[in-house]
Coordinates of C-alpha atoms in Angstrom, one line a residue:
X9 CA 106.0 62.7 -250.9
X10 CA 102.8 64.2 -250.4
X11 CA 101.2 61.4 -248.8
X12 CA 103.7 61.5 -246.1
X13 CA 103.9 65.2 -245.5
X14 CA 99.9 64.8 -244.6
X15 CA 100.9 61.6 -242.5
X16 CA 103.1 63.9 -240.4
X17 CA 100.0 66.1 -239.8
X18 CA 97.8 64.1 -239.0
X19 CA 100.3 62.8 -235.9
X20 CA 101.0 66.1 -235.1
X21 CA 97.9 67.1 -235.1
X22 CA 96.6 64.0 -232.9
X23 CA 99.3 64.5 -230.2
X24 CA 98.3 68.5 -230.2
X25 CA 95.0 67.8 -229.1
X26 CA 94.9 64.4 -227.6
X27 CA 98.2 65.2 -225.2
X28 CA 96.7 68.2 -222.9
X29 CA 93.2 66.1 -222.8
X30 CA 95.1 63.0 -221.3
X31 CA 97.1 64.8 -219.0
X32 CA 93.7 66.5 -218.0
X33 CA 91.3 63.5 -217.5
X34 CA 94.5 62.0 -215.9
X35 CA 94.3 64.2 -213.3
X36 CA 91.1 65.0 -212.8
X37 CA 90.2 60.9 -212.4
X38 CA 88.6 60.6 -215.6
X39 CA 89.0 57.6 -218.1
X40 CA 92.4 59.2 -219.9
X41 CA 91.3 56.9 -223.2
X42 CA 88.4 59.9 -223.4
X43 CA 91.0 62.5 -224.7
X44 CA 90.6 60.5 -227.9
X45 CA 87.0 62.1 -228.7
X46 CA 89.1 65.6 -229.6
X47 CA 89.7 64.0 -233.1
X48 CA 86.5 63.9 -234.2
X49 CA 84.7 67.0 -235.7
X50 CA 83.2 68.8 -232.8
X51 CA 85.1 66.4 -230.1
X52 CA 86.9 69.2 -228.3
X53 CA 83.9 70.7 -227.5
X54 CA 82.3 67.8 -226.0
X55 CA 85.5 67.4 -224.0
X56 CA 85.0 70.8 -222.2
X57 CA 81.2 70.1 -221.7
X58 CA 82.7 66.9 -219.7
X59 CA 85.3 68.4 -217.7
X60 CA 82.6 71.7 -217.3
X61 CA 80.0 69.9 -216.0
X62 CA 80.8 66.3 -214.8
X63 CA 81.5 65.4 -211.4
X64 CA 84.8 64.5 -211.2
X65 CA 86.0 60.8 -209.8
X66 CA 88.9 62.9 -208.2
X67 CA 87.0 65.0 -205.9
X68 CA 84.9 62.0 -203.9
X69 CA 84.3 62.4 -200.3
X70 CA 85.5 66.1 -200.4
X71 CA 82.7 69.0 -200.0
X72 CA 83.3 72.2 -202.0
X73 CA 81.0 74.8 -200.5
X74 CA 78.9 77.4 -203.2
X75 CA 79.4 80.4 -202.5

């Protein structure tokens, strides 16, 4: 009974994290496959660095002016 208890975590687990990041990447023109990285140690993380700091496919042949 254990074994399935765990089983159930794990899933829920995965669709907590992985969910949001598809539905992100989604929209933002990424790969949505990517949102897959949050289940590795540390792959959350790398996830924000990527959505921080990439150019996003989404935003092509629009200008945003720095202010």
């Amino acid at each position: 009974m254990s074994e399935f208890a765990i089983l159930q975590w794990l899933i829920i687990s995965a669709l907590f994290f992985v969910v949001p990041f598809w539905r992100i990447f989604e929209r933002a023109g990424f790969k949505p496959a990517l949102s897959w990285i949050a289940l590795i140690p540390g792959g959350i993380l790398i996830l924000l660095w990527i959505l921080a700091f990439a150019k996003w496919p989404i935003l092509k042949g629009t200008e945003i002016k720095k202010e």
